[in-house]
Short mmCIF file of C-alpha atoms and ligand atoms in Angstrom, two decimals:
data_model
loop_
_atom_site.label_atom_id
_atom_site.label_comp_id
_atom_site.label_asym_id
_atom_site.label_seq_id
_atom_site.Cartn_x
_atom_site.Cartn_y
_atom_site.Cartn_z
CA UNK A 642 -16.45 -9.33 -17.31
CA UNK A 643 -16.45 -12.75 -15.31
CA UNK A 644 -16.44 -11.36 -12.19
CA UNK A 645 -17.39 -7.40 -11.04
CA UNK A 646 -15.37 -6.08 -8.60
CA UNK A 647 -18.70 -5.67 -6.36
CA UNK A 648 -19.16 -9.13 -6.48
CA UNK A 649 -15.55 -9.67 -5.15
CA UNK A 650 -16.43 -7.59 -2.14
CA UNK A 651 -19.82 -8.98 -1.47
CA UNK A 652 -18.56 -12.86 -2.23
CA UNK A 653 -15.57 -11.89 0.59
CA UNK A 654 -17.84 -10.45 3.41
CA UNK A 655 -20.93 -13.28 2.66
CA UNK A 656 -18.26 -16.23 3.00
CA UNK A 657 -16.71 -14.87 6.32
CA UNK A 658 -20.19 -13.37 7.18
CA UNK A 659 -21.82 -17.16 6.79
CA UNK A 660 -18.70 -18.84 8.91
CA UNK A 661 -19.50 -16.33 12.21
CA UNK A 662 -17.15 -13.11 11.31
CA UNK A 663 -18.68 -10.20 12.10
CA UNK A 664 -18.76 -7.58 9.74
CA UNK A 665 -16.93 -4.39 10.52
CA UNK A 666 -16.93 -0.92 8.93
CA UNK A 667 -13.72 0.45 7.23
CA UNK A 668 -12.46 2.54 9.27
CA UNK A 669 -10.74 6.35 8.35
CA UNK A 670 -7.16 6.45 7.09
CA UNK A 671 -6.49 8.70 10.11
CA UNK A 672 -5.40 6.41 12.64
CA UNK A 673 -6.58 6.88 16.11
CA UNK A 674 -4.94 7.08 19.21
CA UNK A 675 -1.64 5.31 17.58
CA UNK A 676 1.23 7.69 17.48
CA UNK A 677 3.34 4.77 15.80
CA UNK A 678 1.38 5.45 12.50
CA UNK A 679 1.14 8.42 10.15
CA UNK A 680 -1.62 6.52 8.13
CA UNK A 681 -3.80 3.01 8.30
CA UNK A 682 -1.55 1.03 6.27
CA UNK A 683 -3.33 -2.47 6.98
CA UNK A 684 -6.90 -4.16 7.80
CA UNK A 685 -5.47 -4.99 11.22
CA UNK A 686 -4.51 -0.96 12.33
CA UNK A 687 -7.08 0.06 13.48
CA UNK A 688 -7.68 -3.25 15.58
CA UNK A 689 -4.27 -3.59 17.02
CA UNK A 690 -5.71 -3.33 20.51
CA UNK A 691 -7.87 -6.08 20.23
CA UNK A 692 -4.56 -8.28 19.52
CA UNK A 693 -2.61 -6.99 22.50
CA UNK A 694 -6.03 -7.83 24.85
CA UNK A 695 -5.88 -4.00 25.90
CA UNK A 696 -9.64 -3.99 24.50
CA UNK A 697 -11.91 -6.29 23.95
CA UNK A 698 -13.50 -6.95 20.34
CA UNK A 699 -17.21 -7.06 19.54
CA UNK A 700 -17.07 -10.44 18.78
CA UNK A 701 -13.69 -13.04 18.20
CA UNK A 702 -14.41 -12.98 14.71
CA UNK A 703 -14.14 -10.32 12.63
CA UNK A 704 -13.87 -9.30 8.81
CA UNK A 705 -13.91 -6.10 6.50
CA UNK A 706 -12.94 -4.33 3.34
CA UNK A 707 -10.45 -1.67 4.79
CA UNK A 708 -9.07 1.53 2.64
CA UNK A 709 -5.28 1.50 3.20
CA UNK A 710 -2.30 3.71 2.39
CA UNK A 711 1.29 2.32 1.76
CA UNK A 712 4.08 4.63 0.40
CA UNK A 713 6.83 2.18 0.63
CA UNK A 714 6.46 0.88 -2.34
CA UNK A 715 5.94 3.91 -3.99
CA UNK A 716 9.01 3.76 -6.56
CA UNK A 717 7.41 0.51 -7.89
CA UNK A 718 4.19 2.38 -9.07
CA UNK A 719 3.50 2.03 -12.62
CA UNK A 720 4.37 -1.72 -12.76
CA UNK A 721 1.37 -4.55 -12.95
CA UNK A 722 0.87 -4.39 -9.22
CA UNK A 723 2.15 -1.91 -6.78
CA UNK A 724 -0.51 0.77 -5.60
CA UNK A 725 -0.30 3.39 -2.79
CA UNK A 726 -3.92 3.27 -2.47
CA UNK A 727 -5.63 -0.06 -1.91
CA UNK A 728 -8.49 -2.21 -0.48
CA UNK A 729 -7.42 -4.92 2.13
CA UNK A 730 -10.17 -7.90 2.56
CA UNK A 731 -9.28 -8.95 6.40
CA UNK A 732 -10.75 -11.68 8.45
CA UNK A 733 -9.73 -11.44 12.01
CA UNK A 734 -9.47 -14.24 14.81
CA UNK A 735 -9.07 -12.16 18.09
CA UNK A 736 -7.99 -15.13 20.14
CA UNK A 737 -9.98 -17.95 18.59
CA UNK A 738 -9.47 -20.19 15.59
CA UNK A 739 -5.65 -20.40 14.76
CA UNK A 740 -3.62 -21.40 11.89
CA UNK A 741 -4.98 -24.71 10.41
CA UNK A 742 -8.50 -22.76 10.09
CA UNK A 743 -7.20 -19.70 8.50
CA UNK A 744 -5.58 -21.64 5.97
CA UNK A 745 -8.76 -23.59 5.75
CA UNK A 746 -11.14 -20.87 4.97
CA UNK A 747 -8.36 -19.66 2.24
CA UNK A 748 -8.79 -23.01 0.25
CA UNK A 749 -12.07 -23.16 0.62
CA UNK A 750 -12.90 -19.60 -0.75
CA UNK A 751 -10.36 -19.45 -3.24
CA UNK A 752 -11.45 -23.01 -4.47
CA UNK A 753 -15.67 -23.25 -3.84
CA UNK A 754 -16.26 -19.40 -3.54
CA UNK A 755 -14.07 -17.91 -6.34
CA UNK A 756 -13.07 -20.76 -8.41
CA UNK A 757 -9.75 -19.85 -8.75
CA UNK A 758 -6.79 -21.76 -10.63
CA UNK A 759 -5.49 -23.76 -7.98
CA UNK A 760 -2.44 -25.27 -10.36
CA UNK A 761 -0.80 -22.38 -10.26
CA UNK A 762 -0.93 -21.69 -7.11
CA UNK A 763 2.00 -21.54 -4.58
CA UNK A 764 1.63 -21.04 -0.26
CA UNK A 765 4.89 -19.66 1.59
CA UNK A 766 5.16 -19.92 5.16
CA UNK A 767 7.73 -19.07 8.29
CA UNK A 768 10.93 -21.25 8.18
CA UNK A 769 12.91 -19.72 10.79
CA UNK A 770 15.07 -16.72 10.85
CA UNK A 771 18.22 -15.47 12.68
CA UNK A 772 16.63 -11.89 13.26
CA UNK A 773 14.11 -13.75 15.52
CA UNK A 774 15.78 -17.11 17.36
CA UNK A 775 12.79 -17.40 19.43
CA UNK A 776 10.35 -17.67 16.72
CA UNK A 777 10.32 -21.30 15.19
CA UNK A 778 9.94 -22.36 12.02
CA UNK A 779 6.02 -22.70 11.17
CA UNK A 780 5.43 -26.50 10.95
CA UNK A 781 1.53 -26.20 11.50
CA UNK A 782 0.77 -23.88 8.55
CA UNK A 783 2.96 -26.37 6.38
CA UNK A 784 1.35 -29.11 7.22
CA UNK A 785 -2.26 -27.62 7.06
CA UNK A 786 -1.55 -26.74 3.66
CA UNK A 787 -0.06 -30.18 2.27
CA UNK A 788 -3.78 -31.07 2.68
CA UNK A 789 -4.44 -28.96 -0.22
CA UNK A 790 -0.59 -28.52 -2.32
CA UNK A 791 1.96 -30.53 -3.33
CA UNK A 792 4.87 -30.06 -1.63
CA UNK A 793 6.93 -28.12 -4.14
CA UNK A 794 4.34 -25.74 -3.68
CA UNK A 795 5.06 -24.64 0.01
CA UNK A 796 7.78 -22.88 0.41
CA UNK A 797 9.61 -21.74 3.74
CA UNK A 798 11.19 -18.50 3.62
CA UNK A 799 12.94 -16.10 6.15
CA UNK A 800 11.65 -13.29 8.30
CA UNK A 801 11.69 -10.53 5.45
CA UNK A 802 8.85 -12.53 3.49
CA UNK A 803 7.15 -14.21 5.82
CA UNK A 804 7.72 -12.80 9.69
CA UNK A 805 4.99 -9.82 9.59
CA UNK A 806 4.66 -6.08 10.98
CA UNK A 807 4.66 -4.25 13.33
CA UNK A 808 2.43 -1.88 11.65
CA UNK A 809 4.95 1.40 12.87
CA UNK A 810 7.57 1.41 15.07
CA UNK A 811 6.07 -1.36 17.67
CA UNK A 812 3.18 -3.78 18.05
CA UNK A 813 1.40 -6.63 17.40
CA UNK A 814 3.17 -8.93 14.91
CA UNK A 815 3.89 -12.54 13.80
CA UNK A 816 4.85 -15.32 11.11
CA UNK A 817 2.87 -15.29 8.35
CA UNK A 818 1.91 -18.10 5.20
CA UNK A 819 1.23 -15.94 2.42
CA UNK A 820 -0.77 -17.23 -1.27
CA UNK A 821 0.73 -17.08 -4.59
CA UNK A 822 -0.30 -16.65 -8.35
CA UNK A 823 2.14 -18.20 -10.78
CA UNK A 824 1.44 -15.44 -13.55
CA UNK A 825 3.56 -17.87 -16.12
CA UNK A 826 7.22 -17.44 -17.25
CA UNK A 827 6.21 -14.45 -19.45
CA UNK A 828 5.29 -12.05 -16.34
CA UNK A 829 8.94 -13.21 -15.00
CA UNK A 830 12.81 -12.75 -15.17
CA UNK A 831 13.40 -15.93 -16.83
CA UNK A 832 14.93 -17.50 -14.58
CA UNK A 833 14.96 -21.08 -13.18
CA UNK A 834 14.83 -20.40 -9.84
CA UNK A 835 12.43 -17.86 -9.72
CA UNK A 836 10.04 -18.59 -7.33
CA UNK A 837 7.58 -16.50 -4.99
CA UNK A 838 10.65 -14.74 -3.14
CA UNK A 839 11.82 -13.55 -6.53
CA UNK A 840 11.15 -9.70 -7.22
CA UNK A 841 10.15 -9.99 -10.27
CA UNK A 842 6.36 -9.86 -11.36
CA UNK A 843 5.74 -13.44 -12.33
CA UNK A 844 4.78 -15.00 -8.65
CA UNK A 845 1.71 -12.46 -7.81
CA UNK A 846 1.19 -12.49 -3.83
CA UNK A 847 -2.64 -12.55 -3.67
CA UNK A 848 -3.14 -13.08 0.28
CA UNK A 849 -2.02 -12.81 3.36
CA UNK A 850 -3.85 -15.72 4.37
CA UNK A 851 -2.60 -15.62 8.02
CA UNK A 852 -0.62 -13.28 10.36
CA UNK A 853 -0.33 -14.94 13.77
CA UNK A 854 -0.29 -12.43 15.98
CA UNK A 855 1.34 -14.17 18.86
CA UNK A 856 4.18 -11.57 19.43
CA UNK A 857 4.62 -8.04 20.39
CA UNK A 858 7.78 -6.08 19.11
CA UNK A 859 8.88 -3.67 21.79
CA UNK A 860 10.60 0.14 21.50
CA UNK A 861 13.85 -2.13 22.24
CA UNK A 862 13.56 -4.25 19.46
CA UNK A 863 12.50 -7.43 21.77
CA UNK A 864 9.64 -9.87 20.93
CA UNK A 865 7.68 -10.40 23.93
CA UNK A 866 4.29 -12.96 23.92
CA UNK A 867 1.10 -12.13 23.52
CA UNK A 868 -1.55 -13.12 25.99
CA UNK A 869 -3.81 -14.05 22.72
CA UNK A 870 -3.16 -16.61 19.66
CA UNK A 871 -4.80 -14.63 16.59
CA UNK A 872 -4.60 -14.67 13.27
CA UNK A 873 -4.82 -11.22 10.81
CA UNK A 874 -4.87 -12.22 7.30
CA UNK A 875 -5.61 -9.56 4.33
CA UNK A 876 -5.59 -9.93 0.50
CA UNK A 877 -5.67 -6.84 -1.73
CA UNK A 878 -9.12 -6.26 -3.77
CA UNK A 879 -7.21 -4.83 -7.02
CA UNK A 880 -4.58 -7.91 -7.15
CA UNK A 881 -8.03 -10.26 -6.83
CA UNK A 882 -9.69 -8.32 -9.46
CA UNK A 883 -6.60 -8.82 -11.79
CA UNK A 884 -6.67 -12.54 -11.50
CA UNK A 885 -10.46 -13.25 -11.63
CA UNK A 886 -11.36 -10.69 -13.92
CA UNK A 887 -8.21 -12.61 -16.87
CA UNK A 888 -6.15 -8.94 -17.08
CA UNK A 889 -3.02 -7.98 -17.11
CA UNK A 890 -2.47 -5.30 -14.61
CA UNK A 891 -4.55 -3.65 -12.10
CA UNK A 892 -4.88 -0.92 -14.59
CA UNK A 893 -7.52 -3.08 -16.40
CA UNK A 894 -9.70 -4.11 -13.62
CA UNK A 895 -13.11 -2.26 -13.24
CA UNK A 896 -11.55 -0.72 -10.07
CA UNK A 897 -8.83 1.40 -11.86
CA UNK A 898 -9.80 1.41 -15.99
CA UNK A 899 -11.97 4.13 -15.60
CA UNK A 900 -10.08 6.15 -14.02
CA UNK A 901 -7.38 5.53 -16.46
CA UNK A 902 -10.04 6.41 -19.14
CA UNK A 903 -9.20 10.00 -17.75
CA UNK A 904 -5.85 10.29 -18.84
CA UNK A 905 -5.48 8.07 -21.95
CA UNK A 906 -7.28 6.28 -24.51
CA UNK A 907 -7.29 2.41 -23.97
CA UNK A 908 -4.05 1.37 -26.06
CA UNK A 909 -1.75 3.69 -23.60
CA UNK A 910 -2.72 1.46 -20.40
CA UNK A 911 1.24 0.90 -20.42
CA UNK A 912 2.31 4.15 -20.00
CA UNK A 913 3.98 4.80 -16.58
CA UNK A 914 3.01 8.55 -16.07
CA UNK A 915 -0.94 7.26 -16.71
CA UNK A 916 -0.90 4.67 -14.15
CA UNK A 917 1.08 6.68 -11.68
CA UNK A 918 -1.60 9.59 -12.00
CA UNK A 919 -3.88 7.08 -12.06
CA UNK A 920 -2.96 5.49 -8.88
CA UNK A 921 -1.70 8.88 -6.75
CA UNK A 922 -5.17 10.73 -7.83
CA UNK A 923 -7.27 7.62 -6.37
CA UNK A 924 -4.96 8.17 -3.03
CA UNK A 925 -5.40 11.39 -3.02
CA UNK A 926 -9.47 11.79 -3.24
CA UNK A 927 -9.58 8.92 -0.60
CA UNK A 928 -6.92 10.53 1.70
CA UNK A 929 -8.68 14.27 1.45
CA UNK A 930 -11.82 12.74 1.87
CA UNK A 931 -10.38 11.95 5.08
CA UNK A 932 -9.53 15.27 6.71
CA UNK A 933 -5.86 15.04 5.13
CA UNK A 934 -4.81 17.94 3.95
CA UNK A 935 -2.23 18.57 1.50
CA UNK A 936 1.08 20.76 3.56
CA UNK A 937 4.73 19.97 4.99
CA UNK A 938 4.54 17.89 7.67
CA UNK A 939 3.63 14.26 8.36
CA UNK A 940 0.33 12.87 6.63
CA UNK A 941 -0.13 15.70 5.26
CA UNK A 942 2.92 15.70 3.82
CA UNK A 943 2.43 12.31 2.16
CA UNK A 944 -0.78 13.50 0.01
CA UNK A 945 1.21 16.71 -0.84
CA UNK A 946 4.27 14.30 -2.11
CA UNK A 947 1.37 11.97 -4.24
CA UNK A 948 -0.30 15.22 -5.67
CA UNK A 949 2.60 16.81 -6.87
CA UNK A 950 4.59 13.25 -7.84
CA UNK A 951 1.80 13.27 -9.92
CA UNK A 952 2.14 16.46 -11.47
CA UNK A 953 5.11 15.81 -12.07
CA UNK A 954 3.94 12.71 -14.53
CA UNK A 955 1.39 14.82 -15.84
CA UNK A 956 3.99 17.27 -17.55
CA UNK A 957 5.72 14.46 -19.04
CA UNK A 958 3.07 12.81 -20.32
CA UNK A 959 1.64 16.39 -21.22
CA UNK A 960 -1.61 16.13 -19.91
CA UNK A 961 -3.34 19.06 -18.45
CA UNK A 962 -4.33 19.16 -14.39
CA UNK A 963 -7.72 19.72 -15.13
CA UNK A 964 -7.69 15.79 -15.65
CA UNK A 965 -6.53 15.64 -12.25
CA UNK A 966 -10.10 17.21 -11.22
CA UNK A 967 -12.34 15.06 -13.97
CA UNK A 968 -10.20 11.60 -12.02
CA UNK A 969 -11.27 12.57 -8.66
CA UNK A 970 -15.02 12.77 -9.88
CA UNK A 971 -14.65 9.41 -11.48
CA UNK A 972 -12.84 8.30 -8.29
CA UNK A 973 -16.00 9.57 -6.55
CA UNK A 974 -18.66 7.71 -8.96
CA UNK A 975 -16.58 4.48 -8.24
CA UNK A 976 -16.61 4.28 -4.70
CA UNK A 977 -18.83 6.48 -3.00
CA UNK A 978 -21.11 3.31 -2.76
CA UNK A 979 -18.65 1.60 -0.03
CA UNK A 980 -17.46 4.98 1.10
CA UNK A 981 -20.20 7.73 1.38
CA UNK A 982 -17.79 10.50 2.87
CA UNK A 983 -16.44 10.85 -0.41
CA UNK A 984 -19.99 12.03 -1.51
CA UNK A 985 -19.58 14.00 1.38
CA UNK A 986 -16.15 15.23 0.51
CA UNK A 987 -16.28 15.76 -2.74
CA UNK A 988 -15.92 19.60 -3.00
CA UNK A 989 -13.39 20.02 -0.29
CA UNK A 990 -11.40 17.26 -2.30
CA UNK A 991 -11.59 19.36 -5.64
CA UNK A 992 -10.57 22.63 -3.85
CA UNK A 993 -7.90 21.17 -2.41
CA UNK A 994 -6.38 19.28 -5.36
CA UNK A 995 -6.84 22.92 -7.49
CA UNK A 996 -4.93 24.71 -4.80
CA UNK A 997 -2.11 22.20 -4.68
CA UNK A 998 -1.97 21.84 -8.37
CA UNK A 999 -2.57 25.91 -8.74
CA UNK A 1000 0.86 25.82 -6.16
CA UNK A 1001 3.13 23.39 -7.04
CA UNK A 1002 1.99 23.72 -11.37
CA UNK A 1003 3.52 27.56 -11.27
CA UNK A 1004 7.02 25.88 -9.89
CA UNK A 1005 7.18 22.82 -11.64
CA UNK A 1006 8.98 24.28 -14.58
CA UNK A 1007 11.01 26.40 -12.78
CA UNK A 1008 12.10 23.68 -10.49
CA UNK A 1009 12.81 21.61 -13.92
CA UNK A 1010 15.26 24.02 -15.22
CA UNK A 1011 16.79 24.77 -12.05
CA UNK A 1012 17.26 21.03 -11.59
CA UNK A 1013 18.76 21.04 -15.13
CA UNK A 1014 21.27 23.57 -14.27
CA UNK A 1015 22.28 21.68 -11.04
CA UNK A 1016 22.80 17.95 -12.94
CA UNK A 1017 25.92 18.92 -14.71
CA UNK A 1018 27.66 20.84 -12.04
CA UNK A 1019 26.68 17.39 -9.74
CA UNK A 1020 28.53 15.01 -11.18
CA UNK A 1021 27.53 11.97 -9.30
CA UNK A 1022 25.97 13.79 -6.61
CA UNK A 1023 23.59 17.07 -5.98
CA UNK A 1024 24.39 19.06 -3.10
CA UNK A 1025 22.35 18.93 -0.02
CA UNK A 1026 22.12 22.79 -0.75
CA UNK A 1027 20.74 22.69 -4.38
CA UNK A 1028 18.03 20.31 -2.99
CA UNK A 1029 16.95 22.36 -0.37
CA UNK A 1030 17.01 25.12 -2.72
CA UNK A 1031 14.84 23.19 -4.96
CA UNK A 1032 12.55 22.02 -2.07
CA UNK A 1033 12.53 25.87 -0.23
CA UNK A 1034 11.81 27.71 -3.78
CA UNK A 1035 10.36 25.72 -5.80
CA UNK A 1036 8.57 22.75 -3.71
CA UNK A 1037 10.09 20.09 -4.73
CA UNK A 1038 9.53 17.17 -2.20
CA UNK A 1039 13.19 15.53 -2.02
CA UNK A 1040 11.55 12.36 -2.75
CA UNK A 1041 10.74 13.97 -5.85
CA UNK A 1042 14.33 15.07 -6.60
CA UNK A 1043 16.11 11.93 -5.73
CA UNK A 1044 13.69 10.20 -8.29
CA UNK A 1045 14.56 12.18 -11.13
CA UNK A 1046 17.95 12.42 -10.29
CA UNK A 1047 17.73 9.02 -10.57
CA UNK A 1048 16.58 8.56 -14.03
CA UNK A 1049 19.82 10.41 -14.47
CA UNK A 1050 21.91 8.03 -11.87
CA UNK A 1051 22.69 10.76 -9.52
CA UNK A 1052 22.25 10.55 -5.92
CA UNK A 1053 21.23 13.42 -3.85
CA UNK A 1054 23.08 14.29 -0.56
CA UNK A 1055 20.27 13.43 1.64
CA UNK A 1056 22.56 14.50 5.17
CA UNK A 1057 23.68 17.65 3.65
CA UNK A 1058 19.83 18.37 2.75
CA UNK A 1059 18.75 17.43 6.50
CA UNK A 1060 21.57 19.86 7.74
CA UNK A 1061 20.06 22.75 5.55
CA UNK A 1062 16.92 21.85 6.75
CA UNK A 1063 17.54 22.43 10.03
CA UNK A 1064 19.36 25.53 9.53
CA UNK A 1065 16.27 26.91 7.84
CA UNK A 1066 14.31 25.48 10.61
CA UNK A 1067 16.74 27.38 13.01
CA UNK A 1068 16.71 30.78 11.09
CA UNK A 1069 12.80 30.41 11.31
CA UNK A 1070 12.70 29.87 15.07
CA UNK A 1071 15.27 32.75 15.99
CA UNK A 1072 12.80 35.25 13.22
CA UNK A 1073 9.60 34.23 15.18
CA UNK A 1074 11.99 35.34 18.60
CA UNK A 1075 12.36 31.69 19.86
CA UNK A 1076 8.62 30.76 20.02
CA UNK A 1077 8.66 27.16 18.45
N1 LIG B 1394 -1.66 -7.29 8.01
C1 LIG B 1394 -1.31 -8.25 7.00
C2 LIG B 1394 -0.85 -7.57 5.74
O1 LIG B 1394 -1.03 -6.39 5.58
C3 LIG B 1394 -2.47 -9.15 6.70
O2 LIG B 1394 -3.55 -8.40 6.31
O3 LIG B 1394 -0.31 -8.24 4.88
#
């Protein structure tokens, strides 16, 4: 293998290490003290008050290797890319170096550190967006980087791609330049004009080489300045792994082919239900590990959805859920050397993972054949009632329903389920004599 994932880590924190960032400790995926967030979903969570000058930082510049939790995406897990679980690499400026730096360091590591391909690579940056009139286009990150790219290689793009966070409902949050892979035509749609705003997997976003932080997004929806000029940037360990170590997927990096190893022998690395278990049982481990506990509300609810999404793609790919306990071992073996409470952890993770599987695994099938029964009565649509039924009897997470419906193009009622659910929440209240 060229290049270990260890040596990715240790290459990251040295360079930013050697140019005055101090090193910081990842922090838990329990965020704390910030109601806006049901999990740490970026390198830059846990510092957010060191960008709105509330506190200040141990020293202006900071960097890390931060475990991070993203469920957005989820749908898209299975492809080359998308994980729910992942490692963000973040160098911080609290209020010190600004954009032509950050987009400095970013050549300089990807070029003298890492020796990356630097023909195929592309740099997008802020042009200007009617969602935020008082944010203008990003000249300065443009022109820092046509030191380094042709110009057909920087490409200005609106506020969706390149105008970043908050991370939750309000906070800090800025324009962004973000680095690109070209992957080649054959990772692509085809198309002429594909480029890095195109969905498809050819352009590989690699790094979030700067967020300037120079706004704050209020509960009203209005931008307000920042007393500070900072920059967050982040760039995911697995997508770094997949370009340096020549594979095709994440799935084939040293972070993630063992625990694939689990679940299928080396020529079924394509197989969606693999890489989904793959993925949700890393997420899982890390998120127990943290005090989160599978059940039905908030982040506790989002480990419950991964364990038993997961489940779910073990009975179709028939695999038994004792693999789900050998993956969080391997998980375990992997990373306990950054992470030591998953040493720590280990047995509470295992118990918990049995009882959820032990729960949701008696169900499952039942679920499945009620869900049969409902599809042909649905015709384009199942009833807000059978989906409650299928969530209140048999578990299913509605996420879970509305993605195999799905694979059967049928929508689920979502308001008709949110009706029943308060009902039930309702009947509940009025059984326990009003006590909420
Ligand atoms: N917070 C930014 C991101 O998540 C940069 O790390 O992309």
């Amino acid at each position: 293998m060229s290049i270990t994932s260890k040596e990715i880590r240790k290459k990251f924190l040295d360079y930013f290490s050697e140019h005055s960032h101090l090193i910081l400790e990842s922090a838990s995926l329990v965020p704390i003290n910030d109601p806006t967030l049901l999990v740490v979903n970026s390198g830059m969570a846990p510092l957010k008050s060191y960008f709105t000058g509330e506190q200040r930082p141990p020293q202006q510049r900071l960097c890390n290797i931060q475990k991070c939790v993203r469920t957005n995406d989820i749908e898209s897990v299975g492809d080359r890319h998308h994980l729910t679980f992942f490692e963000m690499m973040g160098n911080w400026s609290i209020g010190d170096y600004f954009k032509e730096e950050a987009v400095d360091f970013a050549w300089d590591l990807l070029k003298n550190g890492f020796g990356f391909d630097l023909s195929q690579m592309y740099a997008t940056v802020f042009g200007g967006d009617k969602k935020f009139p008082a944010v203008p286009p990003d000249e300065e990150s443009k022109v820092a980087w046509e030191k380094y790219l042709p110009k057909d290689r920087i490409i200005s793009l609106g506020a969706k791609f390149n105008f970043w966070g908050p991370a939750g409902d309000t906070g800090p949050c800025g324009p962004c330049t973000e680095i690109f892979i070209d992957r080649g035509k054959n990772y692509g749609c085809g198309k002429d004009s594909c480029d890095p705003s195109c969905n498809c997997e050819r352009f590989l976003e690699i790094w979030n080489a700067g967020v300037f932080m120079e706004y704050y997004l209020d509960e009203n929806g209005n931008l307000r300045e920042l007393p500070l000029k900072s920059v967050d940037a982040g760039a995911g360990l697995d997508r770094f792994a997949v370009i340096l170590q020549g594979v095709d997927s994440i799935y084939e990096t040293d972070l993630l082919s063992p625990i694939v190893e689990v679940f299928a022998p080396k020529d079924n690395l394509e197989s969606k239900s693999v890489r989904i278990m793959t993925d949700h049982l890393r997420c899982a481990t890390f998120m127990i590990a943290d005090g989160i506990y599978p059940a039905n509300t908030k982040r506790e609810y989002i480990v419950r959805r991964i364990i038993r999404r997961a489940l779910l793609h073990a009975r179709l790919a028939e695999k038994d859920p004792e693999s789900f306990i050998r993956a969080t071992k391997v998980v375990v073996e992997l990373f306990s050397p950054y992470y030591p409470e998953l040493i720590r952890s280990q047995g509470i993770v295992e118990m918990a993972i049995r009882r959820e599987t032990a729960t949701f695994g008696k169900t499952l099938n039942r679920g499945l054949k009620e869900l049969e029964k409902v599809f042909p009565k649905s015709q384009e649509v199942i009833s807000g009632a059978d989906a409650f039924k299928l969530y209140e009897t048999y578990g299913f997470p509605l996420e879970l329903t509305k993605e195999i419906a799905a694979e059967k193009s049928l929508k689920v009622d979502e308001e008709g389920y949110k009706n029943q659910l308060e009902k039930h929440k309702e009947r509940s209240r009025q059984a326990k004599g009003g006590v909420q």
